[in-house]
Structure formats: structure tokens, C-alpha cells
Amino acid sequence: MLTVSVKWQKEVFKAVEIDTSQPPYVFKCQLYDLTGVPPERQKIMVKGGLLKDDADWSTVGVKQGQKLMMMGTADEIVKAPEKGPVFMEDLPEEEQVVSLGHSAGLFNLGNTCYMNSTVQCLHSVPELKSALTKYSHSVRSNDLDQTSHMLTVATRDLFNELDKSVKPVAPMQFWMVLRKKYPQFGQLHNGVFMQQDAEECWTQLLYTLSQSLRSPGSSENLDAVKDLFGIELASSIHCQESGEESSETESVYSLKCHISQEVNHLHEGLKHGLKSELEKASPALGRSATYLKESRINGLPRYLTIQFVRFFWKRESNQKAKILRKVDYPLELDVYDLCSDELHKQLEGPRQLLRDEEGKKLGLKANEKSRSSKDDDFKMTDAEGFIKCNWRIIWDYISRRDSR
Amino acid sequence: MSDPKSGAGTFQTKAPTKEPEKKDEEHLSEEDLALKQQLELYVERIQDPDPGLQKVALESVRHEIRTSTSSMTSVPKPLKFLGPHYGTLKAFYETMPESDLKKYLADILSVLALTMSAEGERESLKYRLLGSEGDIGSWGHEYVRNLAGEIAEEFMKQQSEEAPIEDLTELVRQIVSFHMKHNAEPEAVDLLMEVDDLELLVQDVDNTNFKRTCLYLTSTARYLPGPDDMLALDIAYTLYLKFAEFANALQIALFLDKMQYVSQVFTSCDNLLRKKQFCYILARHGITFELDDEMAAEDDDREVLQDIINNIKLSESYLILARDIEVVEPKSPEDIYKAYLLDGRASAGASVDSARQNLAATFVNAFVNAGFGQDKLMTIPSDSSSGASSGNWLFKNKEHGKTSAAASLGMILLWDVDSGLAQIDKYLHSNDKHVIAGALLGVGIVNCGVKNHCDPALALLSEYIGNEDSSIQIAAIMGLGIAYAGAQNEQICSSLTPLLNNARTPLDVISFTAISLGLIYVGSCNEEVAQAIIFAVKYRSESELGEPLTRLLPLGLGLLYLGKQESVEATAEVSKTFNEKIRKYCDMTLLSCAYAGTGNVLKVQNLLGHCAQHLEKGESHQGPAVLGIAMVAMAEELGLEMSIRSLEHLLQYGEQNIRRAVPLALGLLCISNPKVNVMDTLSRLSHDTDSEVAMAAVISLGLIGAGTNNARIAGMLRNLSSYYYKDASLLFCVRVAQGLVHLGKGLLTLNPYHSDRFLLSPTALAGLVTMLHACLDMKAIVLGKYHFVLYFLVLAMQPRMLMTVDENLKPLPVQVRVGQAVDVVGQAGRPKTITSFQTHSTPILLASGDRAELATEKYIPLSPILEGHVILIENPEYREDS
């Protein structure tokens, strides 16, 4: 009969007796009583080896008073969950891409980056997509020419393809139709297609779409493109010499950011772009005079397009030159101060709501106490639609153009 | 470092040139003029035939010279005025008959020769030997220094010409004892080293100067060639032992890696508390050492001491430190990634689990919570909510990923064998082979650096060595290697070596077996193991030699000779017979391992030479050569700076395979020591167009910042994580690096150097080198299915703390000053050893290059270097300020 001490986790059981005439299994059963670990889960370390159930005590060589160590727990054995997680690496390549949040790309068909970036920008406008899907293939309104129709159809098909595919798409058909409609994009230089201006492509394409997506028959307010991209400008024209004043309104598809020496920020450029001088015949003076035209935004679209006017015409050398000046732009653009008084009034309510909402986020308390939440929601979306233009699209447009 | 020759050189201001002398004569003051005439009179008298007059004259001259005092920068007046007569006196000396007077004159000539003798003539020495051999110090300090310089020259000449050696010993002895008495220990040591007779030093060392002497000896040893350095350290050891500075003696014994010296320290000291301190030093060094009856007579005492060496309480101390610094709270990988600090895209998590990113999170979690015993992924108590047990995270890893996940439990419970084994146990019963493998590896990791008398790791793991599944086999073998690194356990050796020679063992098992054997027998030069590995290399087929994992075979061989310099030569010869494909690779690995941590400049040049070649056949030996530069040069600060610069050059002119290794080499050189210039280089490389260079740079950013929580590196890595968010492999590396930077929440270090950068822990270095070699082929090994090689880093993980304990080994908070270490070798007086310090209360963390000293006189530390565990005893002479 030997007595040993057994260490189990942080506990020590002193003076555990071993009956050396019995197999070690009996000893393990003793330990089961002490620790609650079933014998088959017990591991007892003896001199760098494990004690086997059927070993012979005499060969194991346990001494009186020796310290043994036991390992083992009564814990439940870990089982794999029945439904293991699905790993991204196991998914087919297509789905992997989607799960990362990328959309399909476009092949460059030879200096067609201007077109690809334009298409990608437009493609990310869901409203335009839905408007296009409604456009029927066969029915062509009478006042639309054949090529415009084809271009619209091609745009629709290309968008569809981009949505379905996860692999890059080659926009062959679209390009062909685009060249047909606007032959200037087909210009060759040394046998290859020339570089083109994305702004031009954007303007032309939007023009075409606005023509074709106008709902025939109904009132012209239902111009989808104008709804999404059109900017209402109210301008006052003032002649300093004669003091004549007149005002006019117009609708444009983009705001211009003029880049001059003093423009460091997008906002300054925009302000700059809304002021212009023009020469026209002054009825009062009976000759042409310089007029100052100041425009303000009278209606904001859902998606605000801004063109950085980086090209200018060098008179001395008769060449196009690029202005490389760095112009900062914010990730969230507020054009409130470019708006007309009329629009200000419209915007004030929603803006206040937005501010309160922001304030709430920052932990400030709103001034108004009780308002029906429904009302709130409605106005919120309204406000957001008005002011927070989808800035990313335009940003993408710029970055792609510049990284060409 | 002062050199006798240059010391003498300062005094070789020969007599002023003629021109100014004439001018001087015109402006001589009356006093000087009188002295000059007086001396001239003496010179005449010396040449007088009357011995009586001669004697008086000689005595007077002698008196004049000895009493003359002057600043160090100008020649004393008597010497100056006697100068012109040097020739006459010399000529007269030759004519004199042998007598006492002649010897007197020789003495004076010897002194005059100090300024007058032509360079290289060594007349001062010549006349000194002919002179009366009286008290050497009576002629002043400069005279002695000049003599020492001439002796060194003479000795060199005698050696090179093999001329009969004139007996300089007596003179040397005189000079040495003069120097030792006058606080000029470096000069004495330098002179003795010049004449190859360091033993002479011992008799002149006493209580007042042994510390400075030993300090000088130990620090010069780094710059000495060949056997001289060992000799210098040997002397230092003897001196420390003689003056009962046992802790210092022990450190030198460990540096020399002489176990009999270590035993001698134990037997020479009879103070139990001091012995406990020795055990703490041994434990930090990470070597296996068994105490016997002679070293500690009482059984109980021996058990206590052995427990300290075995690091039984390391986990406890570490947790005390963690509590004191208030970092016990577990951290999740998200706390480390800090994705909310990044704007936009990267923070938007993918909706689907990525196996690779989950694996990265597993590693980050393991590194960050290492040793804390709790985390947020693996150790959630199973009863927290039904089913939501730790198994959940485990099974979020795929296949071999589960191995690393299960093994991470070992890392989290590092050093805490009791609860570690209890928690890992349940995974051993799993029916998934990857989980079992991970559990086995975890058992090895838990036991890293901790020895238990029951050897649980050996008992458990040896059961699985012969398992039919190779992934289980590999994990068990690697676990053994980690748990028993440096133990030289024969039982393991005898069960592992047969695997190497078995033709049916798969290549990956063989590779890991070689590494484990290398770790277990690190620096032992064990013949038997070396033979087994050589055999394994020789019988690889041509195609197997091309496999990425084969690189571990030569490394295993190299580890056997880690830091053992020439002992590797026999094996290096054998390696020349290997297949051409691996021959050079093996050569480089052996060379770099053998000279690792020696700072041997010649070997660095040799390795640089290999890197300068432009290869055409696509050989791969330049990778280990680049790592080798870092391994050899990391020994001391100067060499380290130089090699950082050389590596920059390699980066510019080297081929791609070199450029891939350079970041890793930089990582090793500055491990856990984020130097700003290296950080910038690595940051630049982390955007390299070659993705493997970038990956290595990213991992190395983690290595240099390991355990520092360095905010700048953390920021860089965060930006990299958004830069590489599309590239799964690079993102994995970034994550691992982020985990490393926050290793142990900033309480751990990977630096293998400790004790004021004096000692190099062989096991720690072995672990680092193994991991780095595996990183040489990142794509196949770390990014393949052998990512658990990252766990080799555990060998180098140590708390970077200073924990002061009382006589019962309980933590004792005291005020300490912590600051930048200052090199005080060879400085006069009692210079401050730290600068720009702050006062804290222990336990504290020490950054690299930091040194601590007690801010109170109340206690006396038993270790000269305040690092790790230090026992304090009360100062009996301390009086409380009233």
C-alpha cells in the first residue's frame, strides 16, 4: 500500500492510497470519487509517460509520497456545430466578389475610359435604371430619331448586363451606337480612337436620355432625367452702364466649378461659376454692352452634377491646356447659400429638422417637443432628397477621370 | 576604450621646435632663467669625474624633475631645459663605468627620453631597464603611461621578429599595480592585453577597484578577437567570484555558456536568498538547469530553488503585473483593429465569414491576450449561455485553421500549466483531427519555458508522435519542441530521431521533427542529433529539396550550433557533400546560426559578400544570408547600426529574393525596439510593388513594435489595413502584425537579449529565427496551411517587467527610477547610470534601452541589474530621515 499526493488543476489531494495489487484502473476509480472525472478521461502523468489502465504498478515505479499529476475534466466534449459557417473562400468566385460589395466593371475598348466612367456613374443611379427598364424596345415616339432610340435601348441593355454579371462587361454594342449617334466619339488619331472628354459624353448621353425618356403624351413635367439631374437656375442680368435689369430662368444639367487663381475649394468655384459677364445688345444704349449675369439655384435635383472645368483654351498657343490646381471638396456638400430666396424658404423647414436630428445624434435636445413621428419621417426624407445629393457619384466621376 | 598607444601618443609632444624656443629664451622670467642656469650647472657636474659631485648633481636633477609640477598640456620646465643636453648626457652615460651612479643617470635619461627620444626608438624603456628599477610612480603619471605604450610596441616587435623576449614582466607588473592604485584600471587592462598576460591582473585587484575592472573587461570582450574575449571574461568571472559578487559571476558564466561555472557559483555561495536570485536569473535566461545536493543541501530549499528555475510562478507574477497596470480585462480583435478610426469602406465588414480573416483574428486574440488566462473568443465559460461556448469560435475556423485556433488556447493560458491543461483537455477528445492537433500544440505552448516535475507535456505528446495522421504528428512534435526547447531531453531525442530516418515519414513531418530537435538541443553541438538530421537531408530526393518546407531541415541543423562559432566547422564540411540544390542554403544557415549573437564582423562581411552576387540559376541561399547578417550583427549596438545601413544598400541594389529577406532582417535587428528610422524604412516597403516584400515588411513592423503598443506603428498598420482591404493575404499579415504590436497588451517583449543587453537567451533566439526562416517563403508556409509556425514566437515571449520581491518572494512595491541607460564603462568617478529618469513604484515595465535603479536606500537589491524578478533585502545601515 502506497500513499501519494495527486495534483489536479489547482487542487492537491494528499495521501491518496494506492493498492498496488490492483490494476491502475482501480486507482483511477478512486480519483473519480475525488474529482468527478470519469476514469477514461483521466490522464495521470508518471515520469514522462501516461499511466495505462492495465499497467503493472511495479514497473511504473511509483514511490511512497510521490506527487502525481492528473489531467482531465468532466467538461463536455466540444462538438462541431451541425451547421458550420459558410466561408467566403468556399464560395464561387462570382459570389465572393458580390459579398465584398463590388459591382461589375467595364472593359476599356481603347481609350474609352471617358465612356466607361460615365456609364458607371449613371448606372449607380437607381431611379434612372428603373426609368430605363420601363422604356420599351419597340415603341418609339414619333418625335424621337432612330439613333437616340437605339442609344437608349443600348443603355438599358448595358445596365441590365452590369447588374446581372459579376465579371467585367465589354460594352461593344453601346459603344457602336454611341458612335453612330455622336460621330465625334469615333474620331481616329494615328489609327486609334482618340481620348475624349467625359463631360462631353455625360452631357450628350443625358441629353439623349432626357429626350427619349420623356413620357409621350402626358405633361412634360414627367421628364425623368430632368427630374433627377436638372438644376433650375434663376438669373438676374444687370447692365451697369444703362442700369437695365432683367431676369430669366433656365434649366441646366450641371453646375460648373470654375478654377481660377483664387479658387481653393469647390464652393468657391461654384460661386464663381454662377457669375458671368456677357455682351449683348442693349436696347437702351443701342449698342452692345457688358452685362453681369448672376444666377442662383431655384430648384435642386436629386443628383447634383458638378463639372470641374479643368480645360481652358490657351490663346497664345491655340491649345487645350489642363488646369492642375488642387481643389478641395467636402464629402458632404451644402449648396444652401447658392440657392435663391424662394428655395431658401422651401428648404428652411427640412433643414431645421435635419439639424435637430444631427443634434439628437450628438446628444442635444431638440427644441420642439411633440410632433407626430410620421410627419417627421416624411419631411426628413424630403429634406435629405433635396440637400444631400449623392455626392459619391460625382466624386467617383472625378476620380476616375483624373486617374486615367 | 582607451588604448595604451594612443594614450602615450598624447604625450609624444616632442621638445618644442627651435623657433619658439629662441623666442622663449628672450622672455624667460628671472626665476626660469635661474632654474635653467642651475640645471646647466648640474649637467656639467654630472660629467665631472668626481663621483661625489656626480652623485649630488644627479640627486639634484632628480629632485628638480620630481618636484616640478605642470599642467598636462605643456612640458615641465626642468625637462624642457634639460632637453638640449639629452645628447650630451647620453654620450656621457656610455662612457661611465658600471655603478649605482650609472643607474641613476639611466633613470634620468629614461625620463628625459619621454620628450626627447625619437619616435619608435623606445629609449625611455631602454634606459628604464638599465636603471635602478625604483618606484615607478615617483616620476609621475605621464611617464608611466609613456612607458606602457613603449612596452606594448616593444612586445609587438619582439613577437613579430621572434627576437628573444626581454624580460618585461617585472616592469609590466610595476606599471599595472601603479595603474590599479590610481583609478586607471582600463589602462592596466589594456597594457596586459597588449602583452598577453591578463592573469597578472588578479593580484592587483582589490575591493575598491574590482568593479570597474570587471566592467571594463566584460565590455571590451565584445570587441576582442579569438580566444582573447573568452580569457577576459574568464578573468572577470574569477574576480567577481573572488570578491563574492556572485550574481555578476553568474551572468558571465551564462554568457560563456559554461555550466560548470554556473554550478561553481552555486557552490561558492551559501546564502539561500542570493541563490534564489540566481535562480531568477537562470529562469529569465531560459535554460534548463538541475540543482544537485552540492548546490543546495536541504531538500526543501532545493525544491524552492528548482521551482524558481522552472518558472513555476511566472504566470502568477505576470498576472500581478497585469493587475497593477490594470490591463486584466480581455481584449477582442476588434479592440485592436480599431476600424472605427478609419473612414469609409474598410470598416464596413463583409457579411460572410472569411476563413482567412477569422484565422487572423485567432492569432490576434492569442497574441494580445497571451498569458492572461482569459479572452473574448476562446475561454468563454461553457455555461454562460447554452451552446454559446468557446467551441463556437473554434468552428469559425476552417480545417487547418482550427489547429491554430485550438492552439491559441495554449497561448492565452501561457505558463499556467495547471489551468491550461485543464482547459485544453476537452479538445483532445474531439473527433476532428485538426482540433486534436491544435490541442496538442496548445499543450506544448502552455509548457513553454515552464518545467514541471511530472513532465505533463512529454507524457501527453509522446503518445501522438507516431500518430498515423501527419497533422496530428506535426502538432505533437512541434509542441514538444516548444515545451522542451533547450532541455536536451534524451527521451524525446530517442523517440524523434527514428522519424527522420524512416523512409515513409512525410516531408513536412520530417521538417518539423528537425526543427524540434534543433530547438531541444539548441546550442548543444550534439553529434547524434546532427547525424540524424544530416541523414535526413541526404536522403531527400531532388524534388523534395525544392519544397518550401525543406528549408527547415538545414535550420534544425544550424540551431544545434547556435552561437557556438568554430564548433560548427565539422558539420559545415559534411554539408558540402549535400545535393547542390541545398548545399549553399545549408552553408549559409549553418554559418549564420553558428555566429549568431557574436557580432563577428568578418562573418558579416562574408555574408554580405554572398548577397552581393547576382544569381542566375534561381538559388535561394541569399535569403538566409540576409537573415544571417542580422543574426550575427544584433550582438552590439554599433554593429547593429552599421548593418541597418548595409541592409539599406542591399535593398537598393539587391535582387528580389534579397529584398524579400531584408525587412525580416530589419525586424530581427530591432525586435521589440521600434527605432524610428527602421520604422520608416519598413513603412515604405510595406507599399512595395512586390507583394512578398510588402508582406515581410508588414510582419516586421509587427516584430519591431512587438509588445510596445507603439501608437505610430499601430496607426501605420491601421492605414495599411484599409489600403489592403481587398488583398486577403496582405490583410492577414497586417492583422498578425497588429496583434504583435499589442502582444500581451504591451507587457511582453520578444527581445532575446536581457540583463542590460548582455545575455542572449538561446531558446528565444532559436524561436525567432525559426519563425523568420518560415517567413522567407510566406506564401507557401505562413499563408499556406502551416500558419501555426507563428507560435514559435512564444519561445521569445517574456514579460518586460521589473518586479521587486521581499525575502519571502512576495511582491514588494518600492520606488525606482527608470530612465535611458548610459554607458559608464571606463568613466572616472561614480557617473550616473541613467538619464532623464522618472520615478515609479514597482512593478513596472521596462522599454528597450531602459535601465532602473532603486530610488531608496532602504533596500539592497541582490541582483546588479534590475530586470525581471529582483529580491530586495533591507539595508541594515538605513536610517529613516527625520
Short mmCIF file of N, CA and C in Angstrom, two decimals, chain A residues 7-10 37 40-50 52 67-69 71-81 84-91 99-100 102 331, chain B residues 303 350-358 391 394-398 416-419 421-422 424-430 443 452-456 458-460 462-463 491 725-726:
data_model
loop_
_atom_site.label_atom_id
_atom_site.label_comp_id
_atom_site.label_asym_id
_atom_site.label_seq_id
_atom_site.Cartn_x
_atom_site.Cartn_y
_atom_site.Cartn_z
N LYS A 7 -2.08 15.90 -7.84
CA LYS A 7 -2.40 17.28 -8.14
C LYS A 7 -3.35 17.30 -9.32
N TRP A 8 -4.45 17.98 -9.14
CA TRP A 8 -5.43 18.07 -10.23
C TRP A 8 -5.84 19.52 -10.35
N GLN A 9 -5.57 20.10 -11.51
CA GLN A 9 -5.73 21.52 -11.72
C GLN A 9 -5.03 22.27 -10.59
N LYS A 10 -5.76 23.05 -9.79
CA LYS A 10 -5.06 23.78 -8.73
C LYS A 10 -5.22 23.09 -7.38
N VAL A 37 -14.01 13.12 -12.37
CA VAL A 37 -13.60 12.92 -13.75
C VAL A 37 -13.67 11.43 -14.06
N GLU A 40 -11.96 7.10 -17.88
CA GLU A 40 -11.47 7.11 -19.26
C GLU A 40 -11.01 8.49 -19.69
N ARG A 41 -11.45 9.49 -18.96
CA ARG A 41 -10.99 10.85 -19.30
C ARG A 41 -9.77 11.26 -18.48
N GLN A 42 -9.35 10.43 -17.56
CA GLN A 42 -8.21 10.79 -16.71
C GLN A 42 -6.88 10.53 -17.42
N LYS A 43 -5.98 11.46 -17.25
CA LYS A 43 -4.62 11.22 -17.73
C LYS A 43 -3.70 11.45 -16.55
N ILE A 44 -3.00 10.43 -16.15
CA ILE A 44 -2.13 10.55 -14.98
C ILE A 44 -0.68 10.47 -15.45
N MET A 45 0.07 11.51 -15.11
CA MET A 45 1.45 11.59 -15.60
C MET A 45 2.37 10.91 -14.60
N VAL A 46 3.08 9.95 -15.09
CA VAL A 46 4.11 9.31 -14.26
C VAL A 46 5.40 9.34 -15.04
N LYS A 47 6.35 10.04 -14.53
CA LYS A 47 7.69 10.03 -15.13
C LYS A 47 7.67 10.18 -16.64
N GLY A 48 7.10 11.22 -17.09
CA GLY A 48 7.13 11.49 -18.52
C GLY A 48 6.32 10.52 -19.35
N GLY A 49 5.42 9.79 -18.74
CA GLY A 49 4.55 8.90 -19.51
C GLY A 49 3.17 8.91 -18.89
N LEU A 50 2.23 8.32 -19.58
CA LEU A 50 0.88 8.25 -19.04
C LEU A 50 0.67 6.90 -18.38
N LYS A 52 -1.14 3.70 -17.79
CA LYS A 52 -2.10 2.90 -18.55
C LYS A 52 -3.00 2.13 -17.59
N LYS A 67 4.56 12.82 -5.89
CA LYS A 67 3.49 13.70 -6.38
C LYS A 67 3.12 13.28 -7.79
N LEU A 68 1.88 12.98 -7.97
CA LEU A 68 1.42 12.65 -9.32
C LEU A 68 0.57 13.82 -9.83
N MET A 69 0.45 13.86 -11.13
CA MET A 69 -0.36 14.93 -11.70
C MET A 69 -1.44 14.31 -12.55
N MET A 71 -4.57 14.96 -15.27
CA MET A 71 -5.17 15.91 -16.17
C MET A 71 -6.49 15.33 -16.64
N GLY A 72 -7.43 16.17 -16.87
CA GLY A 72 -8.72 15.68 -17.35
C GLY A 72 -9.81 16.51 -16.72
N THR A 73 -10.89 16.61 -17.44
CA THR A 73 -12.03 17.36 -16.92
C THR A 73 -13.28 16.58 -17.22
N ALA A 74 -14.31 16.92 -16.50
CA ALA A 74 -15.59 16.30 -16.79
C ALA A 74 -16.37 17.16 -17.77
N ASP A 75 -15.70 18.17 -18.31
CA ASP A 75 -16.39 19.08 -19.23
C ASP A 75 -16.93 18.34 -20.43
N GLU A 76 -17.92 18.92 -20.97
CA GLU A 76 -18.49 18.36 -22.19
C GLU A 76 -17.48 18.45 -23.32
N ILE A 77 -17.43 17.44 -24.12
CA ILE A 77 -16.50 17.48 -25.25
C ILE A 77 -17.07 18.40 -26.32
N VAL A 78 -16.17 19.18 -26.88
CA VAL A 78 -16.64 20.17 -27.85
C VAL A 78 -17.06 19.46 -29.13
N LYS A 79 -18.24 19.79 -29.56
CA LYS A 79 -18.70 19.20 -30.83
C LYS A 79 -18.83 20.29 -31.86
N ALA A 80 -18.58 19.91 -33.06
CA ALA A 80 -18.73 20.89 -34.13
C ALA A 80 -20.21 21.22 -34.27
N PRO A 81 -20.53 22.47 -34.48
CA PRO A 81 -21.94 22.80 -34.70
C PRO A 81 -22.44 22.10 -35.95
N GLY A 84 -22.04 24.30 -39.97
CA GLY A 84 -20.84 25.12 -39.89
C GLY A 84 -21.02 26.41 -40.65
N PRO A 85 -20.20 27.39 -40.37
CA PRO A 85 -20.30 28.66 -41.10
C PRO A 85 -19.88 28.48 -42.55
N VAL A 86 -20.43 29.29 -43.39
CA VAL A 86 -20.02 29.26 -44.79
C VAL A 86 -18.89 30.27 -44.94
N PHE A 87 -17.80 29.82 -45.48
CA PHE A 87 -16.66 30.72 -45.61
C PHE A 87 -16.62 31.35 -46.98
N MET A 88 -16.17 32.56 -46.96
CA MET A 88 -16.12 33.29 -48.22
C MET A 88 -15.24 32.59 -49.23
N GLU A 89 -14.14 32.00 -48.71
CA GLU A 89 -13.20 31.35 -49.62
C GLU A 89 -13.83 30.16 -50.34
N ASP A 90 -14.91 29.61 -49.73
CA ASP A 90 -15.52 28.43 -50.34
C ASP A 90 -16.52 28.80 -51.43
N LEU A 91 -16.93 30.05 -51.41
CA LEU A 91 -17.93 30.46 -52.39
C LEU A 91 -17.31 30.52 -53.78
N SER A 99 -20.02 39.59 -52.32
CA SER A 99 -20.02 39.74 -50.87
C SER A 99 -19.06 40.83 -50.43
N LEU A 100 -18.13 41.15 -51.26
CA LEU A 100 -17.24 42.26 -50.92
C LEU A 100 -17.86 43.60 -51.31
N HIS A 102 -18.61 44.71 -54.51
CA HIS A 102 -18.19 45.33 -55.77
C HIS A 102 -19.26 45.09 -56.81
N LEU A 331 -16.98 65.96 -48.30
CA LEU A 331 -17.68 64.72 -48.56
C LEU A 331 -19.19 64.96 -48.50
N GLU B 303 14.06 22.36 -3.56
CA GLU B 303 12.79 22.34 -4.30
C GLU B 303 12.32 23.76 -4.62
N ALA B 350 -17.52 42.56 -44.11
CA ALA B 350 -18.22 41.73 -45.07
C ALA B 350 -19.25 40.88 -44.33
N SER B 351 -20.30 40.54 -45.02
CA SER B 351 -21.38 39.84 -44.36
C SER B 351 -21.05 38.36 -44.16
N VAL B 352 -20.16 37.84 -44.99
CA VAL B 352 -19.83 36.42 -44.92
C VAL B 352 -18.53 36.26 -44.14
N ASP B 353 -18.46 35.18 -43.34
CA ASP B 353 -17.23 34.89 -42.63
C ASP B 353 -16.12 34.55 -43.61
N SER B 354 -14.98 35.17 -43.41
CA SER B 354 -13.85 34.79 -44.23
C SER B 354 -12.92 33.93 -43.37
N ALA B 355 -12.59 32.75 -43.85
CA ALA B 355 -11.76 31.85 -43.05
C ALA B 355 -10.43 32.49 -42.75
N ARG B 356 -9.89 33.19 -43.75
CA ARG B 356 -8.58 33.78 -43.54
C ARG B 356 -8.63 34.89 -42.49
N GLN B 357 -9.68 35.71 -42.57
CA GLN B 357 -9.76 36.80 -41.61
C GLN B 357 -10.08 36.28 -40.21
N ASN B 358 -10.86 35.21 -40.13
CA ASN B 358 -11.10 34.62 -38.82
C ASN B 358 -9.82 34.04 -38.24
N GLY B 391 -16.47 26.69 -28.18
CA GLY B 391 -16.42 25.90 -29.42
C GLY B 391 -16.88 26.70 -30.62
N LEU B 394 -14.00 28.36 -32.30
CA LEU B 394 -13.15 27.33 -32.86
C LEU B 394 -13.67 26.91 -34.23
N PHE B 395 -14.96 26.71 -34.32
CA PHE B 395 -15.50 26.21 -35.57
C PHE B 395 -15.78 27.31 -36.58
N LYS B 396 -15.43 28.53 -36.22
CA LYS B 396 -15.45 29.57 -37.24
C LYS B 396 -14.15 29.56 -38.03
N ASN B 397 -13.29 28.63 -37.69
CA ASN B 397 -12.06 28.49 -38.47
C ASN B 397 -12.18 27.26 -39.33
N LYS B 398 -11.46 27.29 -40.44
CA LYS B 398 -11.64 26.24 -41.42
C LYS B 398 -10.47 25.26 -41.36
N ASP B 416 0.64 28.95 -17.42
CA ASP B 416 -0.22 28.47 -16.34
C ASP B 416 -0.59 27.02 -16.65
N VAL B 417 0.33 26.11 -16.29
CA VAL B 417 0.19 24.73 -16.73
C VAL B 417 -1.08 24.10 -16.16
N ASP B 418 -1.34 24.36 -14.89
CA ASP B 418 -2.46 23.66 -14.25
C ASP B 418 -3.79 23.96 -14.91
N SER B 419 -4.15 25.24 -14.98
CA SER B 419 -5.46 25.51 -15.58
C SER B 419 -5.39 25.37 -17.09
N LEU B 421 -3.81 23.07 -18.93
CA LEU B 421 -4.06 21.68 -19.33
C LEU B 421 -5.53 21.33 -19.11
N ALA B 422 -6.08 21.85 -18.01
CA ALA B 422 -7.48 21.53 -17.73
C ALA B 422 -8.39 22.04 -18.84
N ILE B 424 -7.50 22.76 -21.98
CA ILE B 424 -7.23 22.19 -23.30
C ILE B 424 -7.75 20.76 -23.40
N ASP B 425 -7.83 20.11 -22.24
CA ASP B 425 -8.16 18.69 -22.21
C ASP B 425 -9.35 18.32 -23.08
N LYS B 426 -10.40 19.14 -23.01
CA LYS B 426 -11.62 18.73 -23.71
C LYS B 426 -11.43 18.63 -25.22
N TYR B 427 -10.50 19.41 -25.74
CA TYR B 427 -10.28 19.35 -27.19
C TYR B 427 -9.54 18.09 -27.61
N LEU B 428 -8.83 17.48 -26.66
CA LEU B 428 -8.10 16.25 -27.00
C LEU B 428 -9.07 15.13 -27.32
N HIS B 429 -10.29 15.25 -26.84
CA HIS B 429 -11.27 14.19 -27.09
C HIS B 429 -12.13 14.46 -28.30
N SER B 430 -11.80 15.49 -29.03
CA SER B 430 -12.61 15.84 -30.20
C SER B 430 -12.48 14.76 -31.27
N VAL B 443 -0.87 22.28 -25.75
CA VAL B 443 -0.20 21.71 -24.57
C VAL B 443 1.27 22.11 -24.57
N ASN B 452 7.86 21.21 -15.38
CA ASN B 452 7.08 20.63 -14.30
C ASN B 452 7.68 19.27 -13.99
N HIS B 453 7.76 18.94 -12.72
CA HIS B 453 8.45 17.67 -12.41
C HIS B 453 7.71 16.46 -12.92
N CYS B 454 6.43 16.62 -13.23
CA CYS B 454 5.69 15.48 -13.78
C CYS B 454 5.81 15.40 -15.30
N ASP B 455 6.42 16.38 -15.92
CA ASP B 455 6.57 16.40 -17.37
C ASP B 455 5.27 16.12 -18.11
N PRO B 456 4.22 16.87 -17.84
CA PRO B 456 2.94 16.55 -18.49
C PRO B 456 3.01 16.65 -20.02
N LEU B 458 5.49 16.04 -22.02
CA LEU B 458 6.13 14.85 -22.58
C LEU B 458 5.17 13.67 -22.52
N ALA B 459 4.52 13.50 -21.36
CA ALA B 459 3.62 12.37 -21.20
C ALA B 459 2.50 12.41 -22.23
N LEU B 460 1.93 13.58 -22.42
CA LEU B 460 0.79 13.68 -23.32
C LEU B 460 1.21 13.60 -24.79
N SER B 462 4.02 12.57 -26.29
CA SER B 462 4.76 11.43 -26.86
C SER B 462 3.80 10.34 -27.32
N GLU B 463 2.58 10.37 -26.77
CA GLU B 463 1.57 9.40 -27.22
C GLU B 463 1.24 9.58 -28.71
N GLN B 491 14.99 11.34 -23.80
CA GLN B 491 13.82 10.51 -24.11
C GLN B 491 13.15 11.01 -25.40
N TYR B 725 -7.47 46.30 -48.03
CA TYR B 725 -8.67 45.59 -47.63
C TYR B 725 -9.15 44.60 -48.67
N LYS B 726 -8.66 44.76 -49.89
CA LYS B 726 -9.09 43.83 -50.94
C LYS B 726 -8.17 42.62 -51.03
#
